């Protein structure tokens, strides 16, 4: 099994970068989906990430060698590629049917599954302090997202369908992340992501309406380019964080992502209310947010016994 390098500060910093980028991503995606279909957006994000990362590795003479690929599990590469592609498709379809904040709430199931997967598969463990952090984190989410879950129960069937798709996307993402962590035993994170980006781009090419990209206005083209760069940088940071830190602790930091999303939605709604409607946060919700932060920090920085 893959063992982390132990450079936890680097792992923490990379995890926080991932949180920020994933937190603001749903806003850009919602705007982009106003003019493009799901398949085209996903195809563009993967293709752009593949090209940029491929050029970067080529200039540094760090492209994967044939020998490295032979020593790597083809099954794990296939699992990582297929399940990340599934995650993108399911999350994007769900996002098109629900609100950005609601989508980010439900997708947190992925980090929970990743954390428990790290405990079971990679034999990681939580100290008592960290298990207390899990309890605080759970209570925080229950308070913070109470309004969203209440709305979900009374929402139209289309909204519920979107939420169900995001749940499936969360399961797919957890499987991808656990497979990728094991791949780190034979390949560096940059090589893994290059192969996954290329494979996912190929999978979505037959379904993408490529010509529609050339007719976008400046706003939507800028948003699409941002989504592509976000994919490249965020997943690169996430993949590298797994090389330096335990999967269970990375997942705890990623639990902060919905808070970044809701803050970003609030700021965006104040600046450009025609793009994203505002989210209402109660006093109970603010208390829940503080508990989420406290619980995440307790899990992420808890000392091993």
mmCIF file of C-alpha atoms in Angstrom:
data_model
loop_
_atom_site.group_PDB
_atom_site.id
_atom_site.type_symbol
_atom_site.label_atom_id
_atom_site.label_comp_id
_atom_site.label_asym_id
_atom_site.label_seq_id
_atom_site.Cartn_x
_atom_site.Cartn_y
_atom_site.Cartn_z
ATOM 1 C CA UNK A 1 0.000 0.000 0.000
ATOM 2 C CA UNK A 2 1.104 3.566 -0.702
ATOM 3 C CA UNK A 3 2.634 5.409 2.258
ATOM 4 C CA UNK A 4 2.528 9.219 2.552
ATOM 5 C CA UNK A 5 5.820 11.168 2.565
ATOM 6 C CA UNK A 6 5.027 12.689 5.964
ATOM 7 C CA UNK A 7 5.396 16.312 4.766
ATOM 8 C CA UNK A 8 2.063 17.205 6.323
ATOM 9 C CA UNK A 9 2.470 20.992 6.033
ATOM 10 C CA UNK A 10 2.823 20.701 2.259
ATOM 11 C CA UNK A 11 -0.119 18.310 2.182
ATOM 12 C CA UNK A 12 -2.210 20.773 4.201
ATOM 13 C CA UNK A 13 -1.296 23.714 1.957
ATOM 14 C CA UNK A 14 -2.150 21.779 -1.208
ATOM 15 C CA UNK A 15 -5.429 20.638 0.343
ATOM 16 C CA UNK A 16 -6.393 24.234 1.180
ATOM 17 C CA UNK A 17 -5.615 25.327 -2.388
ATOM 18 C CA UNK A 18 -7.894 22.540 -3.610
ATOM 19 C CA UNK A 19 -10.639 23.671 -1.223
ATOM 20 C CA UNK A 20 -10.526 27.239 -2.544
ATOM 21 C CA UNK A 21 -10.583 26.228 -6.219
ATOM 22 C CA UNK A 22 -13.328 23.634 -5.776
ATOM 23 C CA UNK A 23 -15.286 26.074 -3.628
ATOM 24 C CA UNK A 24 -15.570 28.705 -6.371
ATOM 25 C CA UNK A 25 -15.885 26.218 -9.255
ATOM 26 C CA UNK A 26 -19.695 25.617 -9.053
ATOM 27 C CA UNK A 27 -20.335 29.312 -9.721
ATOM 28 C CA UNK A 28 -18.311 29.265 -12.943
ATOM 29 C CA UNK A 29 -19.933 25.985 -13.972
ATOM 30 C CA UNK A 30 -23.473 27.305 -13.420
ATOM 31 C CA UNK A 31 -22.710 30.311 -15.623
ATOM 32 C CA UNK A 32 -21.077 28.151 -18.322
ATOM 33 C CA UNK A 33 -24.029 25.733 -18.387
ATOM 34 C CA UNK A 34 -26.255 28.636 -19.438
ATOM 35 C CA UNK A 35 -24.868 28.331 -22.974
ATOM 36 C CA UNK A 36 -23.092 24.953 -23.246
ATOM 37 C CA UNK A 37 -24.172 21.352 -22.702
ATOM 38 C CA UNK A 38 -22.663 19.127 -20.006
ATOM 39 C CA UNK A 39 -20.651 16.931 -22.389
ATOM 40 C CA UNK A 40 -18.910 19.852 -24.090
ATOM 41 C CA UNK A 41 -17.964 21.548 -20.828
ATOM 42 C CA UNK A 42 -16.493 18.332 -19.406
ATOM 43 C CA UNK A 43 -14.646 17.535 -22.657
ATOM 44 C CA UNK A 44 -13.107 21.019 -22.783
ATOM 45 C CA UNK A 45 -11.981 20.898 -19.147
ATOM 46 C CA UNK A 46 -10.228 17.567 -19.561
ATOM 47 C CA UNK A 47 -8.701 18.397 -22.942
ATOM 48 C CA UNK A 48 -7.358 21.749 -21.764
ATOM 49 C CA UNK A 49 -5.885 20.168 -18.641
ATOM 50 C CA UNK A 50 -4.289 17.368 -20.696
ATOM 51 C CA UNK A 51 -2.682 19.778 -23.173
ATOM 52 C CA UNK A 52 -1.363 22.202 -20.557
ATOM 53 C CA UNK A 53 0.018 19.469 -18.307
ATOM 54 C CA UNK A 54 1.477 17.580 -21.294
ATOM 55 C CA UNK A 55 3.303 20.679 -22.544
ATOM 56 C CA UNK A 56 4.602 21.450 -19.042
ATOM 57 C CA UNK A 57 5.948 17.926 -18.506
ATOM 58 C CA UNK A 58 7.419 17.848 -22.009
ATOM 59 C CA UNK A 59 9.330 21.094 -21.468
ATOM 60 C CA UNK A 60 10.721 19.687 -18.225
ATOM 61 C CA UNK A 61 11.483 16.338 -19.890
ATOM 62 C CA UNK A 62 9.315 14.603 -17.319
ATOM 63 C CA UNK A 63 6.811 12.724 -19.494
ATOM 64 C CA UNK A 64 6.105 9.170 -18.270
ATOM 65 C CA UNK A 65 8.318 6.492 -19.821
ATOM 66 C CA UNK A 66 7.220 3.171 -21.297
ATOM 67 C CA UNK A 67 8.953 1.369 -18.454
ATOM 68 C CA UNK A 68 7.017 3.362 -15.841
ATOM 69 C CA UNK A 69 3.724 2.574 -17.549
ATOM 70 C CA UNK A 70 4.567 -1.135 -17.720
ATOM 71 C CA UNK A 71 5.160 -1.187 -13.975
ATOM 72 C CA UNK A 72 1.828 0.521 -13.279
ATOM 73 C CA UNK A 73 -1.495 -1.246 -12.823
ATOM 74 C CA UNK A 74 -3.559 -0.751 -15.961
ATOM 75 C CA UNK A 75 -6.675 -1.768 -14.034
ATOM 76 C CA UNK A 76 -6.175 0.972 -11.447
ATOM 77 C CA UNK A 77 -5.574 3.543 -14.198
ATOM 78 C CA UNK A 78 -8.768 2.441 -15.920
ATOM 79 C CA UNK A 79 -10.731 2.579 -12.666
ATOM 80 C CA UNK A 80 -9.409 6.067 -11.875
ATOM 81 C CA UNK A 81 -10.211 7.345 -15.363
ATOM 82 C CA UNK A 82 -13.693 5.850 -15.644
ATOM 83 C CA UNK A 83 -14.810 6.869 -12.178
ATOM 84 C CA UNK A 84 -13.449 10.421 -12.411
ATOM 85 C CA UNK A 85 -15.226 10.787 -15.775
ATOM 86 C CA UNK A 86 -18.396 9.439 -14.128
ATOM 87 C CA UNK A 87 -18.016 11.894 -11.261
ATOM 88 C CA UNK A 88 -17.710 14.853 -13.645
ATOM 89 C CA UNK A 89 -20.744 13.769 -15.665
ATOM 90 C CA UNK A 90 -22.981 13.035 -12.675
ATOM 91 C CA UNK A 91 -21.974 16.192 -10.786
ATOM 92 C CA UNK A 92 -22.461 18.410 -13.851
ATOM 93 C CA UNK A 93 -25.866 16.889 -14.626
ATOM 94 C CA UNK A 94 -26.895 17.305 -11.011
ATOM 95 C CA UNK A 95 -25.578 20.871 -10.863
ATOM 96 C CA UNK A 96 -27.665 21.764 -13.922
ATOM 97 C CA UNK A 97 -30.793 20.685 -11.994
ATOM 98 C CA UNK A 98 -29.974 22.127 -8.548
ATOM 99 C CA UNK A 99 -28.419 25.169 -6.888
ATOM 100 C CA UNK A 100 -24.640 25.558 -6.560
ATOM 101 C CA UNK A 101 -24.708 25.485 -2.757
ATOM 102 C CA UNK A 102 -26.961 22.419 -2.634
ATOM 103 C CA UNK A 103 -24.678 20.574 -5.049
ATOM 104 C CA UNK A 104 -21.618 21.390 -2.959
ATOM 105 C CA UNK A 105 -23.372 20.198 0.194
ATOM 106 C CA UNK A 106 -24.268 16.783 -1.180
ATOM 107 C CA UNK A 107 -20.920 16.172 -2.887
ATOM 108 C CA UNK A 108 -19.321 16.286 0.595
ATOM 109 C CA UNK A 109 -20.382 12.650 0.866
ATOM 110 C CA UNK A 110 -17.333 12.033 -1.342
ATOM 111 C CA UNK A 111 -14.872 13.317 1.273
ATOM 112 C CA UNK A 112 -16.568 11.265 3.987
ATOM 113 C CA UNK A 113 -16.237 8.130 1.864
ATOM 114 C CA UNK A 114 -12.604 9.000 1.070
ATOM 115 C CA UNK A 115 -11.838 9.420 4.756
ATOM 116 C CA UNK A 116 -13.360 6.090 5.759
ATOM 117 C CA UNK A 117 -11.777 4.455 2.708
ATOM 118 C CA UNK A 118 -8.393 5.630 3.970
ATOM 119 C CA UNK A 119 -9.124 4.079 7.366
ATOM 120 C CA UNK A 120 -10.234 0.730 5.923
ATOM 121 C CA UNK A 121 -8.061 0.260 2.825
ATOM 122 C CA UNK A 122 -4.837 2.066 3.731
ATOM 123 C CA UNK A 123 -4.997 1.138 7.432
ATOM 124 C CA UNK A 124 -4.921 4.772 8.505
ATOM 125 C CA UNK A 125 -6.425 5.562 11.889
ATOM 126 C CA UNK A 126 -7.980 8.375 13.891
ATOM 127 C CA UNK A 127 -6.976 9.271 17.423
ATOM 128 C CA UNK A 128 -9.665 9.947 20.024
ATOM 129 C CA UNK A 129 -9.265 13.674 19.381
ATOM 130 C CA UNK A 130 -9.864 13.113 15.683
ATOM 131 C CA UNK A 131 -12.986 11.009 16.280
ATOM 132 C CA UNK A 132 -14.294 13.851 18.436
ATOM 133 C CA UNK A 133 -13.519 16.109 15.468
ATOM 134 C CA UNK A 134 -15.642 13.838 13.253
ATOM 135 C CA UNK A 135 -18.527 14.246 15.704
ATOM 136 C CA UNK A 136 -18.158 18.035 15.742
ATOM 137 C CA UNK A 137 -17.895 18.067 11.928
ATOM 138 C CA UNK A 138 -21.068 15.994 11.583
ATOM 139 C CA UNK A 139 -22.997 18.226 13.973
ATOM 140 C CA UNK A 140 -21.760 21.302 12.131
ATOM 141 C CA UNK A 141 -22.960 20.025 8.779
ATOM 142 C CA UNK A 142 -26.336 19.074 10.279
ATOM 143 C CA UNK A 143 -26.818 22.645 11.519
ATOM 144 C CA UNK A 144 -25.228 24.422 8.573
ATOM 145 C CA UNK A 145 -27.219 22.656 5.891
ATOM 146 C CA UNK A 146 -30.505 22.262 7.723
ATOM 147 C CA UNK A 147 -32.225 24.804 5.470
ATOM 148 C CA UNK A 148 -30.867 23.197 2.304
ATOM 149 C CA UNK A 149 -32.029 19.713 3.291
ATOM 150 C CA UNK A 150 -35.446 21.063 4.265
ATOM 151 C CA UNK A 151 -35.737 22.686 0.843
ATOM 152 C CA UNK A 152 -34.637 19.444 -0.774
ATOM 153 C CA UNK A 153 -37.505 17.483 0.766
ATOM 154 C CA UNK A 154 -40.105 19.946 -0.530
ATOM 155 C CA UNK A 155 -38.365 20.594 -3.861
ATOM 156 C CA UNK A 156 -39.697 19.723 -7.327
ATOM 157 C CA UNK A 157 -38.848 16.247 -8.692
ATOM 158 C CA UNK A 158 -36.231 17.748 -11.036
ATOM 159 C CA UNK A 159 -34.346 19.174 -8.051
ATOM 160 C CA UNK A 160 -34.480 15.831 -6.247
ATOM 161 C CA UNK A 161 -33.227 14.011 -9.361
ATOM 162 C CA UNK A 162 -30.268 16.380 -9.587
ATOM 163 C CA UNK A 163 -29.433 15.744 -5.948
ATOM 164 C CA UNK A 164 -29.567 11.982 -6.522
ATOM 165 C CA UNK A 165 -27.145 12.273 -9.433
ATOM 166 C CA UNK A 166 -24.712 14.201 -7.234
ATOM 167 C CA UNK A 167 -24.864 11.446 -4.592
ATOM 168 C CA UNK A 168 -23.837 8.920 -7.254
ATOM 169 C CA UNK A 169 -21.121 11.344 -8.358
ATOM 170 C CA UNK A 170 -19.782 11.440 -4.803
ATOM 171 C CA UNK A 171 -19.499 7.647 -4.696
ATOM 172 C CA UNK A 172 -17.698 7.654 -8.065
ATOM 173 C CA UNK A 173 -15.246 10.322 -6.871
ATOM 174 C CA UNK A 174 -14.338 8.416 -3.706
ATOM 175 C CA UNK A 175 -13.543 5.297 -5.747
ATOM 176 C CA UNK A 176 -11.398 7.375 -8.116
ATOM 177 C CA UNK A 177 -9.485 9.036 -5.267
ATOM 178 C CA UNK A 178 -8.723 5.781 -3.457
ATOM 179 C CA UNK A 179 -7.528 4.141 -6.682
ATOM 180 C CA UNK A 180 -5.344 7.144 -7.449
ATOM 181 C CA UNK A 181 -3.721 7.065 -4.015
ATOM 182 C CA UNK A 182 -2.612 3.470 -4.635
ATOM 183 C CA UNK A 183 -1.265 4.468 -8.069
ATOM 184 C CA UNK A 184 1.082 6.900 -6.321
ATOM 185 C CA UNK A 185 3.131 3.863 -5.336
ATOM 186 C CA UNK A 186 4.396 3.503 -8.936
ATOM 187 C CA UNK A 187 3.769 6.890 -10.611
ATOM 188 C CA UNK A 188 4.090 10.549 -9.536
ATOM 189 C CA UNK A 189 0.841 12.493 -9.320
ATOM 190 C CA UNK A 190 1.571 14.533 -12.477
ATOM 191 C CA UNK A 191 1.892 11.382 -14.615
ATOM 192 C CA UNK A 192 -1.289 9.906 -13.168
ATOM 193 C CA UNK A 193 -3.292 13.054 -13.880
ATOM 194 C CA UNK A 194 -1.890 13.346 -17.419
ATOM 195 C CA UNK A 195 -3.107 9.832 -18.251
ATOM 196 C CA UNK A 196 -6.480 10.391 -16.562
ATOM 197 C CA UNK A 197 -7.039 13.762 -18.278
ATOM 198 C CA UNK A 198 -6.243 12.262 -21.681
ATOM 199 C CA UNK A 199 -8.418 9.219 -21.113
ATOM 200 C CA UNK A 200 -11.392 11.284 -19.920
ATOM 201 C CA UNK A 201 -11.054 13.705 -22.852
ATOM 202 C CA UNK A 202 -11.218 10.748 -25.266
ATOM 203 C CA UNK A 203 -14.287 9.351 -23.503
ATOM 204 C CA UNK A 204 -16.250 12.597 -23.932
ATOM 205 C CA UNK A 205 -15.030 13.569 -27.427
ATOM 206 C CA UNK A 206 -17.813 11.670 -29.306
ATOM 207 C CA UNK A 207 -20.501 13.514 -27.305
ATOM 208 C CA UNK A 208 -19.066 17.058 -27.295
ATOM 209 C CA UNK A 209 -20.433 19.793 -29.569
ATOM 210 C CA UNK A 210 -17.016 21.245 -30.285
ATOM 211 C CA UNK A 211 -18.164 23.940 -32.716
ATOM 212 C CA UNK A 212 -20.293 25.654 -30.039
ATOM 213 C CA UNK A 213 -17.136 26.692 -28.170
ATOM 214 C CA UNK A 214 -16.164 29.040 -31.033
ATOM 215 C CA UNK A 215 -19.387 31.069 -30.715
ATOM 216 C CA UNK A 216 -19.177 31.949 -27.006
ATOM 217 C CA UNK A 217 -19.209 35.560 -25.836
ATOM 218 C CA UNK A 218 -16.355 36.912 -23.717
ATOM 219 C CA UNK A 219 -18.042 36.191 -20.376
ATOM 220 C CA UNK A 220 -18.867 32.550 -21.051
ATOM 221 C CA UNK A 221 -15.573 31.878 -22.827
ATOM 222 C CA UNK A 222 -13.721 33.311 -19.837
ATOM 223 C CA UNK A 223 -15.745 31.124 -17.483
ATOM 224 C CA UNK A 224 -15.040 28.037 -19.602
ATOM 225 C CA UNK A 225 -11.299 28.766 -19.637
ATOM 226 C CA UNK A 226 -11.386 29.264 -15.881
ATOM 227 C CA UNK A 227 -13.111 25.885 -15.452
ATOM 228 C CA UNK A 228 -10.346 24.266 -17.494
ATOM 229 C CA UNK A 229 -7.563 25.880 -15.471
ATOM 230 C CA UNK A 230 -9.420 25.082 -12.265
ATOM 231 C CA UNK A 231 -9.444 21.399 -13.211
ATOM 232 C CA UNK A 232 -5.735 21.403 -13.975
ATOM 233 C CA UNK A 233 -4.583 23.210 -10.824
ATOM 234 C CA UNK A 234 -7.104 21.853 -8.304
ATOM 235 C CA UNK A 235 -6.725 18.196 -9.231
ATOM 236 C CA UNK A 236 -2.973 18.591 -9.499
ATOM 237 C CA UNK A 237 -2.887 20.011 -5.973
ATOM 238 C CA UNK A 238 -5.252 17.318 -4.696
ATOM 239 C CA UNK A 239 -3.239 14.491 -6.276
ATOM 240 C CA UNK A 240 -0.003 15.849 -4.832
ATOM 241 C CA UNK A 241 -1.552 16.320 -1.375
ATOM 242 C CA UNK A 242 -2.285 12.576 -1.268
ATOM 243 C CA UNK A 243 1.412 11.920 -1.852
ATOM 244 C CA UNK A 244 2.361 13.880 1.286
ATOM 245 C CA UNK A 245 -0.561 13.394 3.674
ATOM 246 C CA UNK A 246 -2.989 10.707 4.769
ATOM 247 C CA UNK A 247 -6.182 10.388 2.698
ATOM 248 C CA UNK A 248 -8.336 10.592 5.835
ATOM 249 C CA UNK A 249 -6.809 13.965 6.779
ATOM 250 C CA UNK A 250 -6.951 15.379 3.259
ATOM 251 C CA UNK A 251 -10.656 14.497 3.200
ATOM 252 C CA UNK A 252 -11.181 16.388 6.470
ATOM 253 C CA UNK A 253 -9.768 19.599 4.998
ATOM 254 C CA UNK A 254 -11.849 19.164 1.834
ATOM 255 C CA UNK A 255 -14.933 19.258 4.056
ATOM 256 C CA UNK A 256 -14.453 23.046 4.198
ATOM 257 C CA UNK A 257 -15.314 23.387 0.498
ATOM 258 C CA UNK A 258 -19.075 24.146 0.918
ATOM 259 C CA UNK A 259 -18.265 27.098 3.171
ATOM 260 C CA UNK A 260 -16.060 28.583 0.449
ATOM 261 C CA UNK A 261 -18.887 28.003 -2.045
ATOM 262 C CA UNK A 262 -21.514 29.759 0.049
ATOM 263 C CA UNK A 263 -19.228 32.713 0.749
ATOM 264 C CA UNK A 264 -18.417 32.927 -2.967
ATOM 265 C CA UNK A 265 -22.106 32.745 -3.901
ATOM 266 C CA UNK A 266 -22.884 35.544 -1.439
ATOM 267 C CA UNK A 267 -20.108 37.773 -2.834
ATOM 268 C CA UNK A 268 -21.061 37.021 -6.452
ATOM 269 C CA UNK A 269 -24.744 37.700 -5.808
ATOM 270 C CA UNK A 270 -23.835 41.111 -4.383
ATOM 271 C CA UNK A 271 -21.659 41.995 -7.371
ATOM 272 C CA UNK A 272 -23.698 40.372 -10.161
ATOM 273 C CA UNK A 273 -27.098 39.202 -8.934
ATOM 274 C CA UNK A 274 -28.154 38.293 -12.481
ATOM 275 C CA UNK A 275 -25.578 35.488 -12.570
ATOM 276 C CA UNK A 276 -26.114 33.736 -9.218
ATOM 277 C CA UNK A 277 -29.056 34.190 -6.791
ATOM 278 C CA UNK A 278 -28.106 34.895 -3.155
ATOM 279 C CA UNK A 279 -28.093 32.195 -0.452
ATOM 280 C CA UNK A 280 -29.791 32.872 2.881
ATOM 281 C CA UNK A 281 -27.716 31.851 5.932
ATOM 282 C CA UNK A 282 -29.300 31.874 9.409
ATOM 283 C CA UNK A 283 -27.611 32.286 12.791
ATOM 284 C CA UNK A 284 -27.871 28.508 13.242
ATOM 285 C CA UNK A 285 -26.152 28.101 9.890
ATOM 286 C CA UNK A 286 -23.283 30.345 10.981
ATOM 287 C CA UNK A 287 -22.882 28.287 14.170
ATOM 288 C CA UNK A 288 -22.799 25.164 12.046
ATOM 289 C CA UNK A 289 -20.116 26.671 9.820
ATOM 290 C CA UNK A 290 -17.912 27.367 12.840
ATOM 291 C CA UNK A 291 -18.340 23.788 14.039
ATOM 292 C CA UNK A 292 -17.416 22.469 10.585
ATOM 293 C CA UNK A 293 -14.215 24.500 10.643
ATOM 294 C CA UNK A 294 -13.375 23.384 14.202
ATOM 295 C CA UNK A 295 -14.058 19.729 13.413
ATOM 296 C CA UNK A 296 -12.021 19.797 10.209
ATOM 297 C CA UNK A 297 -9.038 21.383 11.946
ATOM 298 C CA UNK A 298 -9.245 18.828 14.764
ATOM 299 C CA UNK A 299 -9.191 15.926 12.299
ATOM 300 C CA UNK A 300 -6.562 17.370 9.983
ATOM 301 C CA UNK A 301 -4.057 18.449 12.618
ATOM 302 C CA UNK A 302 -4.640 15.730 15.220
ATOM 303 C CA UNK A 303 -1.366 14.141 16.341
ATOM 304 C CA UNK A 304 -0.862 10.459 15.672
ATOM 305 C CA UNK A 305 -0.471 8.346 18.782
#
